[in-house]
Coordinates of C-alpha atoms in Angstrom, one line a residue:
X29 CA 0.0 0.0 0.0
X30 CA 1.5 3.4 -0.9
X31 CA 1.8 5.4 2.5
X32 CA 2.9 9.0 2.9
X33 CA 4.4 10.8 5.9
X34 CA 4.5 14.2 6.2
X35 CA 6.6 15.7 9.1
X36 CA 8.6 18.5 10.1
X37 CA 11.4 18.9 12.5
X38 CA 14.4 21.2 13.7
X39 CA 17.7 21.3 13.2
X40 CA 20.1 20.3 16.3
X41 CA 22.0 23.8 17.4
X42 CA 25.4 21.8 17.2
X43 CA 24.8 20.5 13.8
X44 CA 26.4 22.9 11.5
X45 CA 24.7 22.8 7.9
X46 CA 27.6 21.7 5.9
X47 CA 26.8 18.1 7.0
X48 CA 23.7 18.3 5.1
X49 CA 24.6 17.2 1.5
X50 CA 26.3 14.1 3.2
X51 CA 23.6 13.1 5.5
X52 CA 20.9 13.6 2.6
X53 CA 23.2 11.2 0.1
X54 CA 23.6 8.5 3.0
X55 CA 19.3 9.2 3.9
X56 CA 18.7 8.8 -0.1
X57 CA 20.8 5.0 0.2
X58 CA 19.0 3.6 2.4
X59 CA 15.6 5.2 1.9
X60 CA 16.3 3.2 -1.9
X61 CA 16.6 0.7 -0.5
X62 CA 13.2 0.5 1.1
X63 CA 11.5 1.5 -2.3
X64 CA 11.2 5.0 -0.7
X65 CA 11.1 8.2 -2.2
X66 CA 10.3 12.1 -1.7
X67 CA 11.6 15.2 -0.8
X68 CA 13.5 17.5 1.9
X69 CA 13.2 20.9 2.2
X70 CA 15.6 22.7 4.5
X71 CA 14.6 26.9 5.4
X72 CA 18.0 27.4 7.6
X73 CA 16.9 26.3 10.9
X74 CA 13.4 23.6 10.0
X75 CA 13.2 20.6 7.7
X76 CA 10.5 19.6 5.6
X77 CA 9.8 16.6 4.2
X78 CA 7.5 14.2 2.1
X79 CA 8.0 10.5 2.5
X80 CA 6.1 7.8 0.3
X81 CA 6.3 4.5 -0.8
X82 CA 5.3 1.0 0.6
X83 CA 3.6 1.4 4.2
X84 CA 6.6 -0.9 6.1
X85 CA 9.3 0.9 4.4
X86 CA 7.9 4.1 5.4
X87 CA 7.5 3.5 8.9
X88 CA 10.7 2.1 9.6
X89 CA 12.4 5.0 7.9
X90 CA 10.3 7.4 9.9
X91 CA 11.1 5.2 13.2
X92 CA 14.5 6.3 11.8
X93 CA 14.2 9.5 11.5
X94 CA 12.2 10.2 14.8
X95 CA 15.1 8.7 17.1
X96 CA 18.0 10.8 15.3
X97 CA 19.3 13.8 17.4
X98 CA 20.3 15.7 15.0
X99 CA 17.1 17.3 14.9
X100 CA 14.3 17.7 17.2
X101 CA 10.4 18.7 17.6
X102 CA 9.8 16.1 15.1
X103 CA 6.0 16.5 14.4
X104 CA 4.1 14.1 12.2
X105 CA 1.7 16.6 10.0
X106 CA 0.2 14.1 8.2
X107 CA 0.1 9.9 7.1
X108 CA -2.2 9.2 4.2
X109 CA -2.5 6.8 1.3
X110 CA -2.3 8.1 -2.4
X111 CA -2.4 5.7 -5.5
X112 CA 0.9 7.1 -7.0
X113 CA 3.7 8.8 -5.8
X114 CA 4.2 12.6 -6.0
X115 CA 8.1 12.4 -5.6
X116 CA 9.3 9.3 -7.1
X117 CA 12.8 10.6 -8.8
X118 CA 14.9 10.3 -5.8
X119 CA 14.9 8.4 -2.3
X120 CA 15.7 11.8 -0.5
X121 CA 16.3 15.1 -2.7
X122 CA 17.4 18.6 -0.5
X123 CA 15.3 21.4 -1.6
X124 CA 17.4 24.2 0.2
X125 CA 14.8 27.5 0.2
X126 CA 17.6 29.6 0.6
X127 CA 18.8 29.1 -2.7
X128 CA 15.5 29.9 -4.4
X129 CA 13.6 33.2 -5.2
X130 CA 10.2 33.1 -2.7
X131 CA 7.8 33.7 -5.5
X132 CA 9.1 31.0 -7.8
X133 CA 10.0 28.0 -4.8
X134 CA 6.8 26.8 -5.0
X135 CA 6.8 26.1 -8.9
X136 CA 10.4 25.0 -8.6
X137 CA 8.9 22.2 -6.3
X138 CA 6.0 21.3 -8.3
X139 CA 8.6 20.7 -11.6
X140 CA 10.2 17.7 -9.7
X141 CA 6.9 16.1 -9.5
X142 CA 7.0 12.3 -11.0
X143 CA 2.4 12.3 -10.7
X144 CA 1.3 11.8 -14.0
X145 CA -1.4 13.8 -13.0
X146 CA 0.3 17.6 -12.2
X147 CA 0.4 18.4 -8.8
X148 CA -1.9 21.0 -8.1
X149 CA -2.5 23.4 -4.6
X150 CA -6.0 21.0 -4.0
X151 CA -3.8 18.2 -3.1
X152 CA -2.8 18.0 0.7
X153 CA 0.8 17.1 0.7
X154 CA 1.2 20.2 -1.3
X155 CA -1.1 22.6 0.7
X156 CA 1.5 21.3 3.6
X157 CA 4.4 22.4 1.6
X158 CA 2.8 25.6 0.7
X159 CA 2.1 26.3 4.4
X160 CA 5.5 25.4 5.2
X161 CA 7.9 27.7 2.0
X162 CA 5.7 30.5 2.8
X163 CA 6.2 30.2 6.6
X164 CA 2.5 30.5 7.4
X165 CA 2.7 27.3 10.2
X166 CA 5.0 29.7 12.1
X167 CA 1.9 31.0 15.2
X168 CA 1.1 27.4 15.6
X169 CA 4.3 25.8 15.8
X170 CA 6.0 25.8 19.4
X171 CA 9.4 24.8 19.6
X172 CA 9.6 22.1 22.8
X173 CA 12.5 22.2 24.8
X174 CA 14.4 18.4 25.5
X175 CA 12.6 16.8 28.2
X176 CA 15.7 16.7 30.3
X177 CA 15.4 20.4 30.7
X178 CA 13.4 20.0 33.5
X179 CA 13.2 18.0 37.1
X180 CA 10.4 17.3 38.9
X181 CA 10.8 17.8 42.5
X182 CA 8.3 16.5 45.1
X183 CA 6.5 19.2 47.5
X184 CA 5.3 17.3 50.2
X185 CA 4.2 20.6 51.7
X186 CA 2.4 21.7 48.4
X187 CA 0.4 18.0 48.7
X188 CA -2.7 17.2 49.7
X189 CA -3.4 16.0 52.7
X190 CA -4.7 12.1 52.7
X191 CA -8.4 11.4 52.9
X192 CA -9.8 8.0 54.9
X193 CA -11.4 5.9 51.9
X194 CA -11.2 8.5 49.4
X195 CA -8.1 9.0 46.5
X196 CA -7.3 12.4 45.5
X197 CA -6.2 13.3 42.2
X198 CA -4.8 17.2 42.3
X199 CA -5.7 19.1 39.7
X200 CA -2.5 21.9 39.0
X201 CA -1.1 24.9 37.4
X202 CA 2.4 24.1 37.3
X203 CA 4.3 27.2 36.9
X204 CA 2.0 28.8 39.2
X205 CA 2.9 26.0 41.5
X206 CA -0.4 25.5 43.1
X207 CA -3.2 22.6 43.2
X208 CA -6.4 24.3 41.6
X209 CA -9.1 21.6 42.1
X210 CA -8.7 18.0 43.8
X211 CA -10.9 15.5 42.8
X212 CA -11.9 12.7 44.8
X213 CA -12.6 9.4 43.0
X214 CA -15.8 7.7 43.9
X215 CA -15.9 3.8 44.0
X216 CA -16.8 1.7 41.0
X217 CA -20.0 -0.1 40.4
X218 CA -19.4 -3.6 41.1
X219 CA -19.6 -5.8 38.4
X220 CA -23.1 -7.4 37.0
X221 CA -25.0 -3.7 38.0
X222 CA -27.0 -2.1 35.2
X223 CA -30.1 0.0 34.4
X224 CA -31.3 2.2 37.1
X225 CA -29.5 0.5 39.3
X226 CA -26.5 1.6 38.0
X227 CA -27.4 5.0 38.8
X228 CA -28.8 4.6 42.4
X229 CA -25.1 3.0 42.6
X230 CA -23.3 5.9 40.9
X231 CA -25.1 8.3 42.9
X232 CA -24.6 6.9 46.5
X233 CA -20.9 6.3 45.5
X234 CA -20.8 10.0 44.4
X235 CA -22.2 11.0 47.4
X236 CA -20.0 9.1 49.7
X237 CA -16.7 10.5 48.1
X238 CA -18.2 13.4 48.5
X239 CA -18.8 13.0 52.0
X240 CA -15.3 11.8 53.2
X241 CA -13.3 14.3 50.9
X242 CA -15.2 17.4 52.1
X243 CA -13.0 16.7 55.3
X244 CA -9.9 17.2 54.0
X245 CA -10.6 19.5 51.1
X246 CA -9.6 23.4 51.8
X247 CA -12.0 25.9 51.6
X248 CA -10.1 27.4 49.1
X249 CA -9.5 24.6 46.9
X250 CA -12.4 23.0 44.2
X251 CA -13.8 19.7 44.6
X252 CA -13.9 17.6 41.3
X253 CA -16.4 14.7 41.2
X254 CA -17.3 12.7 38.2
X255 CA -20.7 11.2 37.8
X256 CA -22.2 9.6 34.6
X257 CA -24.2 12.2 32.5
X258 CA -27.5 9.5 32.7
X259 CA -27.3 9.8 36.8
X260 CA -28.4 13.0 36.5
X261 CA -31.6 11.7 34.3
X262 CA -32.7 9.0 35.5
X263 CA -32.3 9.4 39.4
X264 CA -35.1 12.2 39.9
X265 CA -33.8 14.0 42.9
X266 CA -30.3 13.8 41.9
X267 CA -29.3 17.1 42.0
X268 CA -31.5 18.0 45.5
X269 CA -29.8 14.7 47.0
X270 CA -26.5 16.1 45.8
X271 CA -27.3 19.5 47.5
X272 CA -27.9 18.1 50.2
X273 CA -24.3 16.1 50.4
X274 CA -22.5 19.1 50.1
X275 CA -24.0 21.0 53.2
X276 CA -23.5 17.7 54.8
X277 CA -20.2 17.6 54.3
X278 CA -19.9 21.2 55.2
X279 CA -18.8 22.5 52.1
X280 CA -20.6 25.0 49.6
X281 CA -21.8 24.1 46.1
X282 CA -19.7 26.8 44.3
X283 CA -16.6 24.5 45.5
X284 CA -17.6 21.6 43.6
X285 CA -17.0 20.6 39.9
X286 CA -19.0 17.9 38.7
X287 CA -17.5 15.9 35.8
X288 CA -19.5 13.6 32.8
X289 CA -17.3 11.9 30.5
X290 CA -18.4 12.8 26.5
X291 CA -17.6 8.8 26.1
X292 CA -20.3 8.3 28.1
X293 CA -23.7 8.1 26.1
X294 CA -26.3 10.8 26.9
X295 CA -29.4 9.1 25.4
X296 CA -31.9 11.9 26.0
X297 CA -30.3 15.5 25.4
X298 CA -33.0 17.3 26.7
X299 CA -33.9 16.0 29.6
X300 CA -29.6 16.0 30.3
X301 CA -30.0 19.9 29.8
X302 CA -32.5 20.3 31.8
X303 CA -30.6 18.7 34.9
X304 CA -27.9 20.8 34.1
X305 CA -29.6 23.6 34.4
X306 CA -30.7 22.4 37.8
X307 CA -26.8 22.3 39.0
X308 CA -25.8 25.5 37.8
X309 CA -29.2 27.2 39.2
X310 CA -27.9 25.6 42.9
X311 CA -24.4 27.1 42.0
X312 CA -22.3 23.4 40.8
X313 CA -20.2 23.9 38.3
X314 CA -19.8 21.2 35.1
X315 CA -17.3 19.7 33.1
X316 CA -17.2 17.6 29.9
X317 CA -14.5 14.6 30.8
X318 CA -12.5 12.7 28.3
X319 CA -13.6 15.9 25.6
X320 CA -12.5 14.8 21.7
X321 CA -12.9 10.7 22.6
X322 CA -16.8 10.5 22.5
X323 CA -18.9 10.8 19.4
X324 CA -20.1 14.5 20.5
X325 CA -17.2 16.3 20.1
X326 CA -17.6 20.4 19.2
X327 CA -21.6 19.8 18.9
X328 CA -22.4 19.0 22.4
X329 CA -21.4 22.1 23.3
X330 CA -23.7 24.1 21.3
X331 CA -26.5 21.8 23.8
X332 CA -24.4 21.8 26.9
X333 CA -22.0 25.0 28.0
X334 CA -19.8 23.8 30.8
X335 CA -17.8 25.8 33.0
X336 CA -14.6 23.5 32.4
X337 CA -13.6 20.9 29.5
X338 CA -11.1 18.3 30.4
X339 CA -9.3 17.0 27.5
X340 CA -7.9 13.3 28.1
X341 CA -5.0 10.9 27.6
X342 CA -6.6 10.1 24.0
X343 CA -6.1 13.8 22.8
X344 CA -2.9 14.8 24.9
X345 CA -0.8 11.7 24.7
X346 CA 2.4 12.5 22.5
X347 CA 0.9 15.6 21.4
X348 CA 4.2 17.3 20.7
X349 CA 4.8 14.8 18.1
X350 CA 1.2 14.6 16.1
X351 CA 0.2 17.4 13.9
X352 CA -3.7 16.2 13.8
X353 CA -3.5 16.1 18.1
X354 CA -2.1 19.6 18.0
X355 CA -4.4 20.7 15.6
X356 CA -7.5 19.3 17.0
X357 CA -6.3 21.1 20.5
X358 CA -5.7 24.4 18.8
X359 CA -9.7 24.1 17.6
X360 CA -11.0 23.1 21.0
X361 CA -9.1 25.6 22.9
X362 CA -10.1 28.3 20.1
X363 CA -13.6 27.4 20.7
X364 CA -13.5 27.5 24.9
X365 CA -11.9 30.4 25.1
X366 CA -14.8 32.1 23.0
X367 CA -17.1 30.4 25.3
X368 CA -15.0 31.5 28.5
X369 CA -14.5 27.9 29.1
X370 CA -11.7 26.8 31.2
X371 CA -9.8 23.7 29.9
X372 CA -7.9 20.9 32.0
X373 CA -5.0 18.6 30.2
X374 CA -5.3 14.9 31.6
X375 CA -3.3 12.1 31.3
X376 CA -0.2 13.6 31.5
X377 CA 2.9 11.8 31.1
X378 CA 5.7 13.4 29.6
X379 CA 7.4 16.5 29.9
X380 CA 7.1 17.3 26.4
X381 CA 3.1 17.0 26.7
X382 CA 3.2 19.5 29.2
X383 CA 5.5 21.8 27.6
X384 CA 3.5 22.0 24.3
X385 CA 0.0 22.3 25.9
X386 CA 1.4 25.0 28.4
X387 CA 2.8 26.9 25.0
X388 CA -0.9 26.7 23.5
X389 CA -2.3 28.6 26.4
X390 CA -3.2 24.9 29.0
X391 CA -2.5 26.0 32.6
X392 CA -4.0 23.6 34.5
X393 CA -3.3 19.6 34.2
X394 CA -3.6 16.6 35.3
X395 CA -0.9 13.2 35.3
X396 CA 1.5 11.1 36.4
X397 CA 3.8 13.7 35.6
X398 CA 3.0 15.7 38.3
X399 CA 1.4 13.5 40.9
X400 CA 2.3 9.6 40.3
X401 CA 0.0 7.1 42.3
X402 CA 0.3 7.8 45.7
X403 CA 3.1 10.5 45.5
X404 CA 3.3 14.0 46.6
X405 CA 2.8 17.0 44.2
X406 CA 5.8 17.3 41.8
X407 CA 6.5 20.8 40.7
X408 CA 8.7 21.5 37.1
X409 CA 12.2 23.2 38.0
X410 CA 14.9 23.9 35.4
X411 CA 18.0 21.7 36.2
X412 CA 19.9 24.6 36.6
X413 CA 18.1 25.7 39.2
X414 CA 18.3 21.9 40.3

C-alpha cells in the first residue's frame, strides 16, 4: 500500500549545515533501498519533508528518522494513502529555500513532481508544503524544549493532605505552583450492576466520596467529582440529594466541579440539559470529561455550556509529536476560550506534553507527571536551578 508521511522537525543547534549534503546522500541509500522516495526541504533552521512508498518501508524509515538527534520537535503533520507517488525521482532530494527566489520555490517544487497527473494546490501534501515555503505554520508551531530540561521535585508541603477511603487526584497549574481543584474518585459499580441501578449506585458512591473528601478538602480549593451524565436523568432527585451532600459535608456548592465523560452516552439530550440547568441554578459547576474521545465532540457544546472541558490521555498523549492532536487542540481551545471555558490537560505523562500544551495557552493539568500514584505533588524546576 503506498503510504505517505508528512513531518517536520528542527535542526540540532550543534549540527552545523555543511553536513547536510552528506547526511541527505547517505538518507537517499538507504531510503532506496526501502522503495522510498520524496523530498526534503531545508529553510536554515526547520526541515520539511514528504515521505512515500510502501507502508513498512515508510514507517521504519520514519522510526528512523524520529530517534536521530540531529534534529528535534519532530512533528508528524500528516500519514495518508495516495495511489501514486508525487516524488518518485529520488529516495531523498534537498530542496534548500535559501537558494531559491520566494515567488518561484513553489513552482520550482512542483517541476520535480513524478504524478502523472500535475500536482496541483488541491492536493494535501502540497497545501503542507505551501504552508511550510511561505512560513505561514509559524503562530502554531511551538518549539519544545528536550525533556531533560526540567526535574520534577516533590512538595510534600504543596500536597494534599490524605483522605480515609477516598483518593485524590490534584488538579495543577504548574508554573504557578499550586493545586487548583482536587478531585476525589468515587468507587466503581461492582460488576453485573446495570439499568437504574447503576445510577442509584453511581449516585450513593458520588455522594459518599463526596462525603469523606469534604473533610480534608480546603476551603479554598475546588472539589472535582465525576458522575455519569444519565445519573443526572434517571435518578429524579439527583441534583437536591447532591445538595444536600455538600452541606452535609460542610462544604458549599460553588466548590464543587462535577464531571461527565463525553464517552459516556447521553441518550436523552433534553432532559440532560435540563438537569444541568438544575446544577448550575444551585451554583455546581460542570465539566465535559474525556472531551474529543466520545462521538459528541464540538456539537455538544452548542447543547451543553460547561464551566470547564477536560481534555484526556486520548487527545494529549504524544501531542508534541502529532500534527492532527495539535491541531485538534488548537480548535477546541479556540472554541473554549470564546465560550469562556476553562480547559484541564489529563493524562499527562511526559514532559514534552506539558510543555507543548502550556505553550498553547493549558494551565491547568492533570498526570502522572505531576502527581504519580500515591506520591506528593511534583513541581517542574529547570535543572539549573536543580
Amino acid at each position: 500500500m503506498l503510504t505517505t508521511i508528512i513531518y517536520r522537525s528542527h535542526l540540532a543547534n550543534e549540527v552545523p549545515v555543511s553536513v547536510l549534503p552528506g547526511m541527505v546522500e547517505k538518507a537517499s541509500l538507504l531510503n532506496a533501498r526501502h522503495q522510498v522516495t520524496g523530498i526534503l526541504l531545508f529553510n536554515g533552521t526547520h526541515f520539511f519533508q514528504i515521505l512515500e512508498g510502501p507502508e513498512e518501508g515508510v514507517l521504519d524509515i520514519y522510526g528512523r528518522i524520529c530517534a536521530d538527534r540531529r534534529h528535534h520537535n519532530v512533528v508528524e503533520l500528516m500519514r495518508d494513502y495516495s495511489p501514486s507517488r508525487r516524488f518518485g525521482n529520488h529516495g531523498m532530494e534537498l530542496f534548500d529555500l535559501r537558494h531559491h527566489d520566494s515567488g518561484s520555490v513553489l513552482q520550482a517544487v512542483l517541476d520535480r513532481g513524478t504524478s502523472k497527473y500535475r500536482l496541483t494546490y488541491d492536493d494535501r501534501g502540497l497545501q503542507f508544503l505551501r504552508t511550510f515555503v511561505e512560513a505561514r505554520e509559524k503562530e502554531n508551531y511551538f518549539e519544545v524544549l528536550p525533556a531533560d530540561y526540567w526535574d520534577f521535585v516533590p512538595d510534600d508541603n504543596g500536597s494534599p493532605a490524605a483522605a480515609a477511603g477516598v483518593t485524590f487526584r490534584p488538579v495543577v497549574d504548574p508554573l504557578g505552583r499550586k493545586v487548583t481543584a482536587l478531585e476525589a474518585l468515587p468507587d466503581d459499580a461492582p460488576a453485573g450492576v446495570s439499568g437504574e441501578a447503576l445510577y442509584e449506585h453511581n449516585l450513593d458512591a458520588v455522594i459518599g466520596a463526596l462525603h469523606r473528601a469534604g473533610r480534608s478538602c480546603p476551603d479554598d480549593i475546588m472539589l472535582y467529582l465525576s458522575i455519569l451524565p444519565m445519573t443526572l436523568v434517571y435518578v429524579p432527585d439527583a441534583v437536591s440529594r447532591l445538595v444536600s451532600a455538600i452541606d452535609s459535608a460542610g462544604m458549599v456548592p460553588q466548590q464543587i466541579i462535577l464531571g461527565v465523560s463525553e464517552t459516556e452516552v447521553i441518550s436523552q439530550l433534553e432532559a440532560f440539559s435540563q438537569a444541568v440547568r438544575q446544577l448550575k441554578q444551585a451554583g455546581i459547576s460542570l465539566s465535559i470529561d474525556n472531551f474529543g474521545d466520545g462521538s459528541a465532540g464540538l456539537s455538544l457544546l452548542a447543547h451543553v455550556q460547561p464551566d470547564r472541558v477536560r481534555i484526556g490521555a486520548g487527545i494529549v498523549r504524544n501531542i508534541h509529536r502529532s500534527g492532527p492532536r495539535q491541531a485538534v487542540v488548537h480548535a477546541v481551545l479556540r472554541c473554549c476560550s470564546a465560550l469562556e471555558i476553562n480547559v484541564i490537560a489529563a493524562g499527562i505523562e511526559q514532559p514534552e506534553e506539558w510543555m507543548w500544551l502550556e505553550a498553547a495557552g493549558v494551565t491547568d493539568f492533570q498526570g502522572a507527571l505531576f502527581t504519580a500514584e500515591g506520591a506528593a505533588v511534583a513541581w517542574p524546576e529547570t535543572r539549573e536551578a536543580v
